[in-house]
Amino acid sequence: MKIIEIEGSKKLNGTIRISGAKNATVALIPAAILTDEEATICNIPEITDTEALCDILRLLNVKVNRSTESVVINPQEMINTEITEPFSKKLRASYYFMGALLGKYKKAVMYFPGGCSIGARPIDLHLKGFEALGATVKSENNKYIVEAEELKGANIYLDIASVGATINIMLAAVRAKGVTTIDNAAKEPEIVNVATFLNNMGAKITGAGTSTIKIVGVDHLHKCFHEVIPDRIEAGTYIIIGALCGTPLKIDNVIPEHLDSLLSKLEEMGINLEIGADYVTVLDSTTKLKATNIKTAVYPGFPTDLQQPFTVLLTQAHGKSKVTETIWENRFMHIPYLKDLGADIEVKNQTATVLGPKELKGCEVVATDLRAGAAMVAAGLIAEGKTTIANAEHILRGYEQIVEKLSSVGAKIKIKEI
Ligand code: UD1
C-alpha cells in the first residue's frame, strides 16, 4: 500500500502546471481504436488510469508507444478479444472499450467496469443506447456481450445527462449507418474534446457541448494528431489548495471558463483571484472566508468531482455552509476523516452541514476514493502536524505527480510504499 505523509501548516508559493484531463484521456485512448491508422495524442497525464487503458490496448494487440506526455496508438494488427475481468475492473473508464469495439467490430466482450465506490454506478443508459443502435446485450456474472449485425443511427434520449453514456454512444455511432441524435446529452468539456478528436479522424459530429449531439455515420476514420485539454478537476483542486494556503499560488495551463462555477463560489467566499487567459492565481489565503452553500450538478453546474476538496475549504469559512451532493449517492466518505482531523460536519441524507472555522490537527486518515483522497491532501496541508493518508493509490489514479507538484511550491509531502 502507498501512503502519503504531509507535515501541514506550510504556506505554498509559486506555480503549479496542470496536466491533461484524466476524464478526456480515458475516453480518447479507447476512441483511438476506431481507426485502423495511427493516432497521436499529446498532453496525456501520467496517471495510473492511463496506464491501465494502455494495458487493455496491448491485450487487444494494439501497438502503444508511450513517451513523456504523448502516446502513439496503432491498431493495425488489433485483435478483438475479450477484455478479461481484471482488465475491465481496473478502472471505470474501461467501459469506453464497449462503445469503441462495438463501433469498430460490431462486437464487444468485457466485464462490468471498476472505479471509485462512490455509488451504484450502473451502465444501463450505455446499454440502452447500444440497443437503440441495433445491438443485443447479453450479460451473465458481470460479463457483457454486446453485438450487432449492423449498427443503424437512431434517436436516443438519455434519462440522465450521463457523461459516460454520452461518450460511449458517440463511440458506437460514429461508424453506424445513418444519423444518430443524442438528446439530453451531457455537456462536459471532455465530451467536446472527444468529439473534436473523432472529427479530426473524419467523424461527423455536431452539437457536442450542447444537450443535442448529432452524429452522421461514416465508413472510415483516418490517422490524426490530437491534444488533451487541461484537467479542470486537477486545476480546481489546486485552486482550492491555493485558497487554503497559497501566498500567492498560480495555477497554470487552465481553461478558466471550464471552472466558472468554482471560481464564482470562491469569489463569493471572499477569495481574491486573478483570472488570466490560461491561468488562475489565488492571490491571498489569509482573507476571512464567508460560509456558502454548494449543490453538485451536471456541467456547467458545480462539479461533483470538486465537492470533496471544496468541503475542506468550507471547514475554514466563518459560519454554516451546506454541501448537497446530487450525482453520487455515496460521496461523503471523506467526512468521517475530516471530522477526525477536527472539522465540525454533520451529514443528513445527501447534505453535509459544515460549521467553521475549525483548526485541523494532523492524524491518520484514508483516501477512500480518488477525490476523497484529494480532499485528505488539501486537509493535510492546512492541518497542524503530521497527516498520514493510507490507500494513496486512489490519488495517483487521477493526479499526475501530485507529490512533486506540491513539493515544488513548498509543501512538506512525501509518498511511501509500506
Ligand atoms: C463521469 C466522470 C466522473 C464524474 C461523473 C459526473 C469519467 C471517467 N468520470 O463519470 O469523474 O464524477 O462523470 O460528473 O469521465 N447513471 C445511470 N445509468 C448509467 C450511467 C449513469 O443511472 O448508465 C447515473 C449515475 O449513477 C450517476 C449519474 O448518472 O448518478 C451521472 O453519471 P455519469 O455522468 O455517467 O458519470 P460517469 O460517466 O461514470
Coordinates of C-alpha atoms and ligand atoms in Angstrom, one line a residue:
M1 CA 0.0 0.0 0.0
K2 CA 1.1 3.5 -0.7
I3 CA 0.8 6.2 1.9
I4 CA 1.2 10.0 1.7
E5 CA 2.6 11.9 4.6
I6 CA 2.2 15.6 5.0
E7 CA 3.6 18.0 7.6
G8 CA 1.0 20.7 7.5
S9 CA 0.6 24.4 8.1
K10 CA 3.1 25.4 5.4
K11 CA 2.3 28.3 3.1
L12 CA 2.5 27.5 -0.6
N13 CA 4.0 29.8 -3.1
G14 CA 4.8 29.5 -6.8
T15 CA 3.3 27.9 -9.9
I16 CA 1.6 24.6 -10.4
R17 CA 1.2 23.5 -14.0
I18 CA -1.9 21.5 -14.8
S19 CA -1.7 18.2 -16.8
G20 CA -4.0 16.8 -19.5
A21 CA -7.6 16.0 -18.4
K22 CA -8.0 12.5 -17.0
N23 CA -11.6 12.2 -18.0
A24 CA -10.9 13.2 -21.6
T25 CA -7.8 10.9 -21.8
V26 CA -9.6 7.9 -20.6
A27 CA -12.1 8.2 -23.4
L28 CA -9.6 9.3 -26.1
I29 CA -7.4 6.2 -25.7
P30 CA -10.3 3.7 -26.3
A31 CA -11.6 6.0 -29.1
A32 CA -8.3 5.7 -30.9
I33 CA -9.0 2.1 -31.9
L34 CA -11.9 3.3 -34.2
T35 CA -9.4 4.0 -37.0
D36 CA -7.0 1.4 -38.5
E37 CA -4.4 4.1 -38.7
E38 CA -2.1 5.7 -36.2
A39 CA -3.4 8.3 -33.7
T40 CA -1.1 10.5 -31.8
I41 CA -2.5 12.1 -28.6
C42 CA -0.4 14.6 -26.7
N43 CA -0.7 16.1 -23.2
I44 CA -1.5 12.7 -21.8
P45 CA -1.3 12.7 -18.0
E46 CA 1.0 10.2 -16.3
I47 CA -1.6 8.7 -14.0
T48 CA -2.4 5.0 -13.3
D49 CA -5.7 5.2 -15.2
T50 CA -3.8 6.0 -18.4
E51 CA -1.5 3.0 -17.8
A52 CA -4.5 0.7 -17.2
L53 CA -6.1 1.7 -20.5
C54 CA -2.8 1.2 -22.4
D55 CA -2.6 -2.3 -20.9
I56 CA -6.1 -3.0 -22.4
L57 CA -4.8 -1.8 -25.8
R58 CA -1.9 -4.2 -25.5
L59 CA -4.2 -7.0 -24.6
L60 CA -6.0 -6.2 -27.9
N61 CA -2.7 -6.4 -29.7
V62 CA -2.7 -2.7 -30.4
K63 CA 0.8 -1.0 -30.6
V64 CA 1.2 1.6 -27.9
N65 CA 4.2 3.9 -28.0
R66 CA 4.3 6.0 -24.8
S67 CA 6.6 8.9 -24.3
T68 CA 6.6 11.8 -21.9
E69 CA 3.1 13.4 -22.3
S70 CA 2.2 11.7 -25.5
V71 CA 1.0 8.3 -26.8
V72 CA 1.0 6.9 -30.3
I73 CA -1.6 4.3 -30.8
N74 CA -1.5 2.0 -33.8
P75 CA -4.3 -0.5 -34.1
Q76 CA -3.3 -2.0 -37.5
E77 CA -2.8 -5.5 -36.0
M78 CA -5.5 -5.3 -33.5
I79 CA -7.5 -8.4 -32.4
N80 CA -10.9 -8.1 -31.0
T81 CA -10.6 -10.4 -28.0
E82 CA -12.4 -10.5 -24.7
I83 CA -11.3 -7.9 -22.1
T84 CA -11.0 -10.1 -19.1
E85 CA -12.3 -9.2 -15.7
P86 CA -9.1 -7.9 -14.1
F87 CA -8.5 -5.5 -17.0
S88 CA -12.2 -4.4 -17.1
K89 CA -12.2 -3.9 -13.3
K90 CA -9.1 -1.8 -13.1
L91 CA -11.0 1.4 -13.7
R92 CA -14.4 2.8 -14.5
A93 CA -13.5 4.1 -18.0
S94 CA -12.7 0.6 -19.3
Y95 CA -16.4 0.8 -20.4
Y96 CA -15.4 3.1 -23.3
F97 CA -14.0 0.0 -25.0
M98 CA -17.6 -1.3 -25.1
G99 CA -18.7 1.5 -27.4
A100 CA -15.4 1.6 -29.4
L101 CA -15.2 -2.1 -30.0
L102 CA -18.9 -2.2 -30.9
G103 CA -18.5 0.7 -33.3
K104 CA -15.5 -0.9 -35.0
Y105 CA -16.2 -4.7 -34.9
K106 CA -19.9 -4.8 -34.1
K107 CA -19.0 -6.9 -31.1
A108 CA -17.6 -6.2 -27.6
V109 CA -17.0 -8.7 -24.8
M110 CA -16.0 -7.3 -21.4
Y111 CA -16.9 -7.2 -17.7
F112 CA -18.6 -4.7 -15.6
P113 CA -16.1 -1.8 -15.0
G114 CA -14.4 -0.9 -11.8
G115 CA -13.6 2.6 -10.4
C116 CA -14.3 4.5 -7.2
S117 CA -17.0 3.2 -4.9
I118 CA -19.0 6.5 -4.9
G119 CA -22.4 5.0 -5.8
A120 CA -24.0 2.1 -7.6
R121 CA -22.7 3.4 -11.0
P122 CA -25.0 1.4 -13.3
I123 CA -24.4 1.4 -17.1
D124 CA -28.0 0.8 -18.1
L125 CA -28.0 4.1 -20.2
H126 CA -25.0 3.0 -22.1
L127 CA -26.5 -0.4 -22.9
K128 CA -29.9 1.1 -23.9
G129 CA -28.1 3.4 -26.3
F130 CA -26.3 0.4 -27.9
E131 CA -29.6 -1.4 -28.2
A132 CA -31.2 1.6 -29.8
L133 CA -28.4 1.4 -32.4
G134 CA -29.4 -2.2 -33.1
A135 CA -27.1 -4.2 -30.8
T136 CA -28.2 -7.0 -28.5
V137 CA -26.8 -7.1 -25.0
K138 CA -26.3 -10.4 -23.1
S139 CA -25.0 -10.3 -19.5
E140 CA -24.1 -13.0 -17.1
N141 CA -22.0 -12.9 -14.0
N142 CA -20.8 -9.4 -14.7
K143 CA -19.7 -10.3 -18.2
Y144 CA -21.3 -8.4 -21.1
I145 CA -21.5 -9.5 -24.7
V146 CA -22.7 -6.7 -26.9
E147 CA -23.1 -7.4 -30.6
A148 CA -24.9 -6.3 -33.7
E149 CA -25.2 -7.4 -37.3
E150 CA -25.3 -3.8 -38.3
L151 CA -25.4 -0.6 -36.3
K152 CA -28.1 1.9 -37.5
G153 CA -28.4 5.5 -36.5
A154 CA -31.2 6.2 -34.0
N155 CA -32.8 9.0 -31.9
I156 CA -31.6 8.4 -28.3
Y157 CA -32.9 10.3 -25.3
L158 CA -30.8 9.9 -22.1
D159 CA -32.9 9.8 -19.0
I160 CA -29.9 11.3 -17.1
A161 CA -27.3 13.5 -18.8
S162 CA -24.6 10.9 -18.2
V163 CA -21.0 11.7 -19.3
G164 CA -20.1 8.1 -19.8
A165 CA -23.3 7.2 -21.8
T166 CA -23.0 10.2 -24.0
I167 CA -19.4 9.4 -25.0
N168 CA -20.0 5.7 -25.3
I169 CA -22.9 6.1 -27.6
M170 CA -20.9 8.6 -29.7
L171 CA -18.1 6.0 -30.0
A172 CA -20.6 3.3 -31.1
A173 CA -22.4 5.6 -33.5
V174 CA -19.6 7.3 -35.5
R175 CA -19.3 4.3 -37.8
A176 CA -23.0 3.3 -37.8
K177 CA -25.2 3.7 -40.9
G178 CA -27.2 6.9 -40.9
V179 CA -27.8 9.6 -38.4
T180 CA -27.8 9.3 -34.6
T181 CA -29.2 12.0 -32.3
I182 CA -28.4 12.0 -28.6
D183 CA -30.9 14.2 -26.7
N184 CA -30.3 15.3 -23.1
A185 CA -26.6 14.6 -23.8
A186 CA -24.1 15.6 -21.1
K187 CA -22.2 18.9 -21.9
E188 CA -18.9 18.4 -20.1
P189 CA -15.8 19.9 -21.8
E190 CA -14.3 16.4 -22.0
I191 CA -17.1 15.4 -24.3
V192 CA -16.3 18.2 -26.7
N193 CA -12.6 17.1 -26.6
V194 CA -13.5 13.6 -27.6
A195 CA -15.9 14.8 -30.3
T196 CA -13.1 17.0 -31.7
F197 CA -10.7 14.0 -31.7
L198 CA -13.2 11.9 -33.6
N199 CA -14.0 14.7 -36.1
N200 CA -10.2 15.1 -36.6
M201 CA -10.3 11.4 -37.6
G202 CA -13.1 12.1 -40.1
A203 CA -16.2 11.6 -38.0
K204 CA -19.2 13.9 -38.5
I205 CA -20.3 15.0 -35.0
T206 CA -22.0 18.3 -34.3
G207 CA -23.5 19.8 -31.2
A208 CA -21.0 18.4 -28.6
G209 CA -21.1 20.7 -25.6
T210 CA -24.9 21.2 -26.1
S211 CA -27.7 18.9 -25.0
T212 CA -28.3 17.6 -28.5
I213 CA -25.5 15.8 -30.3
K214 CA -25.9 14.7 -33.9
I215 CA -23.6 12.0 -35.4
V216 CA -23.7 11.3 -39.1
G217 CA -22.1 7.8 -39.5
V218 CA -19.0 7.4 -41.7
D219 CA -17.4 4.3 -43.1
H220 CA -13.8 5.1 -42.4
L221 CA -11.7 7.1 -39.8
H222 CA -8.2 8.1 -40.6
K223 CA -5.0 9.0 -38.7
C224 CA -4.8 12.1 -36.6
F225 CA -3.0 14.2 -34.1
H226 CA -4.8 15.5 -31.0
E227 CA -4.2 17.4 -27.8
V228 CA -5.9 16.6 -24.5
I229 CA -7.5 19.7 -22.8
P230 CA -6.2 20.7 -19.3
D231 CA -7.7 18.9 -16.4
R232 CA -10.3 21.2 -14.9
I233 CA -10.7 19.0 -11.8
E234 CA -7.0 18.9 -11.1
A235 CA -6.9 22.7 -11.6
G236 CA -9.9 23.2 -9.3
T237 CA -8.3 21.0 -6.6
Y238 CA -5.1 23.1 -6.7
I239 CA -7.1 26.4 -6.8
I240 CA -8.9 25.2 -3.6
I241 CA -5.5 24.4 -2.1
G242 CA -4.3 27.9 -3.1
A243 CA -7.4 29.3 -1.3
L244 CA -6.4 27.3 1.8
C245 CA -2.7 28.1 2.0
G246 CA -1.4 30.0 -1.1
T247 CA 0.7 33.1 -0.8
P248 CA 0.1 33.5 -3.8
L249 CA -0.3 30.3 -5.8
K250 CA -0.6 30.4 -9.6
I251 CA -2.3 27.5 -11.3
D252 CA -1.1 27.5 -14.9
N253 CA -2.4 25.8 -18.1
V254 CA -6.0 26.2 -17.2
I255 CA -9.1 27.0 -19.2
P256 CA -10.8 29.3 -16.7
E257 CA -14.3 29.1 -18.4
H258 CA -14.3 25.4 -17.5
L259 CA -14.2 26.4 -13.8
D260 CA -16.8 29.2 -13.8
S261 CA -19.0 27.5 -11.1
L262 CA -16.0 27.0 -8.7
L263 CA -14.4 30.4 -9.4
S264 CA -17.6 32.3 -8.7
K265 CA -18.1 30.4 -5.5
L266 CA -14.6 31.3 -4.4
E267 CA -15.2 34.9 -5.2
E268 CA -18.4 34.8 -3.2
M269 CA -16.5 33.5 -0.2
G270 CA -14.2 36.5 -0.4
I271 CA -11.1 34.9 -2.1
N272 CA -9.1 37.2 -4.2
L273 CA -8.4 35.7 -7.6
E274 CA -6.5 36.9 -10.7
I275 CA -8.0 35.1 -13.7
G276 CA -5.9 35.2 -16.9
A277 CA -6.4 33.7 -20.3
D278 CA -4.9 30.4 -19.3
Y279 CA -4.2 30.7 -15.5
V280 CA -5.8 31.4 -12.2
T281 CA -3.8 32.9 -9.3
V282 CA -5.1 32.7 -5.8
L283 CA -3.6 36.0 -4.5
D284 CA -4.1 35.6 -0.8
S285 CA -5.3 32.8 1.5
T286 CA -5.5 35.0 4.7
T287 CA -8.8 36.6 3.9
K288 CA -11.7 35.9 6.3
L289 CA -13.7 33.3 4.3
K290 CA -17.5 33.6 4.2
A291 CA -19.6 30.4 4.5
T292 CA -21.5 29.4 1.4
N293 CA -23.7 26.6 0.0
I294 CA -23.0 24.3 -2.9
K295 CA -25.1 21.8 -4.8
T296 CA -23.4 19.5 -7.3
A297 CA -24.9 19.4 -10.8
V298 CA -24.0 18.3 -14.3
Y299 CA -21.8 20.8 -16.2
P300 CA -21.8 23.8 -16.1
G301 CA -23.0 23.3 -12.5
F302 CA -20.7 22.8 -9.6
P303 CA -18.7 19.6 -10.4
T304 CA -19.3 16.6 -8.1
D305 CA -15.6 15.8 -8.5
L306 CA -14.7 19.0 -6.7
Q307 CA -17.2 18.7 -3.9
Q308 CA -14.9 16.7 -1.6
P309 CA -11.9 19.1 -1.8
F310 CA -14.2 22.1 -1.6
T311 CA -15.7 20.7 1.7
V312 CA -12.2 21.2 3.2
L313 CA -12.3 24.8 2.3
L314 CA -15.7 25.2 3.9
T315 CA -14.2 24.0 7.3
Q316 CA -12.2 27.2 7.3
A317 CA -15.2 29.5 6.4
H318 CA -16.9 31.6 9.1
G319 CA -20.4 30.2 9.8
K320 CA -22.6 27.4 8.5
S321 CA -22.1 26.0 5.0
K322 CA -24.1 23.3 3.2
V323 CA -22.9 20.8 0.6
T324 CA -25.6 18.9 -1.3
E325 CA -24.5 16.0 -3.5
T326 CA -26.9 15.2 -6.2
I327 CA -24.9 13.0 -8.6
W328 CA -23.4 10.2 -6.5
E329 CA -25.2 8.6 -3.5
N330 CA -22.0 7.6 -1.7
R331 CA -19.8 10.6 -1.9
F332 CA -19.4 11.7 1.7
M333 CA -16.9 9.1 2.7
H334 CA -14.3 11.8 3.3
I335 CA -16.4 13.3 6.1
P336 CA -15.6 10.9 8.9
Y337 CA -11.9 11.5 8.3
L338 CA -12.4 15.3 8.1
K339 CA -14.1 15.0 11.5
D340 CA -11.1 13.0 12.8
L341 CA -8.9 15.9 11.7
G342 CA -11.1 18.3 13.7
A343 CA -13.8 19.5 11.3
D344 CA -17.4 20.0 12.6
I345 CA -19.6 18.4 9.9
E346 CA -23.0 16.6 10.1
V347 CA -24.4 14.6 7.2
K348 CA -28.1 14.1 6.8
N349 CA -29.3 12.3 3.6
Q350 CA -27.4 13.9 0.7
T351 CA -26.5 17.2 2.6
A352 CA -23.4 17.9 4.7
T353 CA -23.6 20.9 7.1
V354 CA -20.2 22.3 7.9
L355 CA -19.6 24.7 10.8
G356 CA -16.5 26.7 10.6
P357 CA -13.8 27.8 11.1
K358 CA -12.2 24.9 12.8
E359 CA -8.5 24.3 13.2
L360 CA -7.4 20.9 11.8
K361 CA -4.9 18.7 13.5
G362 CA -3.0 16.0 11.6
C363 CA -3.8 12.3 12.2
E364 CA -4.1 9.1 10.3
V365 CA -6.8 9.1 7.5
V366 CA -7.7 7.1 4.5
A367 CA -8.2 8.0 0.8
T368 CA -11.5 6.1 0.3
D369 CA -11.7 7.2 -3.4
L370 CA -9.8 9.5 -5.8
R371 CA -11.4 12.8 -4.9
A372 CA -11.8 11.9 -1.2
G373 CA -8.0 11.4 -1.4
A374 CA -7.6 14.9 -2.9
A375 CA -9.7 16.2 0.0
M376 CA -7.4 14.5 2.5
V377 CA -4.3 16.1 0.8
A378 CA -5.9 19.5 1.0
A379 CA -6.8 19.0 4.7
G380 CA -3.4 17.6 5.5
L381 CA -1.8 20.7 4.0
I382 CA -3.5 23.0 6.5
A383 CA -3.6 20.7 9.5
E384 CA -1.1 21.2 12.3
G385 CA 1.4 18.4 12.5
K386 CA 1.6 15.2 10.5
T387 CA -1.2 13.7 8.4
T388 CA -0.8 10.2 7.1
I389 CA -3.1 9.2 4.2
A390 CA -3.5 5.5 3.6
N391 CA -4.6 4.0 0.2
A392 CA -2.8 6.8 -1.7
E393 CA -3.1 4.7 -4.9
H394 CA -6.5 6.2 -5.3
I395 CA -5.0 9.6 -5.6
L396 CA -2.4 8.6 -8.2
R397 CA -5.2 7.4 -10.4
G398 CA -6.1 11.0 -11.2
Y399 CA -3.4 13.4 -10.1
E400 CA -0.1 13.4 -12.0
Q401 CA 2.9 13.9 -9.9
I402 CA 0.9 15.3 -7.0
V403 CA 3.8 15.0 -4.5
E404 CA 6.3 16.6 -6.9
K405 CA 3.9 19.4 -7.8
L406 CA 3.1 20.3 -4.2
S407 CA 6.7 19.9 -3.1
S408 CA 7.8 22.4 -5.7
V409 CA 5.6 25.1 -4.2
G410 CA 6.8 24.5 -0.6
A411 CA 4.7 21.6 0.8
K412 CA 6.3 19.1 3.0
I413 CA 4.8 16.0 1.4
K414 CA 6.2 12.5 0.6
I415 CA 4.9 9.2 -0.7
K416 CA 6.0 5.8 0.7
E417 CA 5.3 2.2 0.0
I418 CA 4.6 0.2 3.1
Ligands
UD1_1 C1 -18.0 10.8 -15.1 C2 -16.6 11.1 -14.6 C3 -16.7 11.3 -13.1 C4 -17.7 12.3 -12.6 C5 -19.1 12.0 -13.3 C6 -20.1 13.1 -13.1 C7 -15.2 9.9 -16.2 C8 -14.3 8.8 -16.4 N1 -15.8 10.0 -14.9 O1 -18.4 9.6 -14.6 O2 -15.4 11.7 -12.6 O3 -17.9 12.2 -11.2 O4 -18.9 11.9 -14.7 O5 -19.6 14.3 -13.5 O6 -15.5 10.8 -17.0 N2 -26.1 6.8 -14.4 C9 -27.1 5.9 -14.5 N3 -27.0 5.0 -15.6 C10 -26.0 5.0 -16.5 C11 -25.0 6.0 -16.3 C12 -25.1 6.9 -15.3 O7 -28.0 5.8 -13.7 O8 -26.0 4.2 -17.4 C13 -26.2 7.8 -13.3 C14 -25.0 7.6 -12.3 O9 -25.3 6.6 -11.4 C15 -24.9 9.0 -11.7 C16 -25.2 9.9 -12.9 O10 -25.9 9.1 -13.8 O11 -25.8 9.2 -10.7 C17 -24.1 10.5 -13.6 O12 -23.2 9.5 -14.0 P1 -22.2 9.7 -15.3 O13 -22.3 11.1 -15.8 O14 -22.5 8.6 -16.2 O15 -20.8 9.5 -14.6 P2 -19.6 8.7 -15.2 O16 -19.5 8.9 -16.7 O17 -19.5 7.4 -14.7

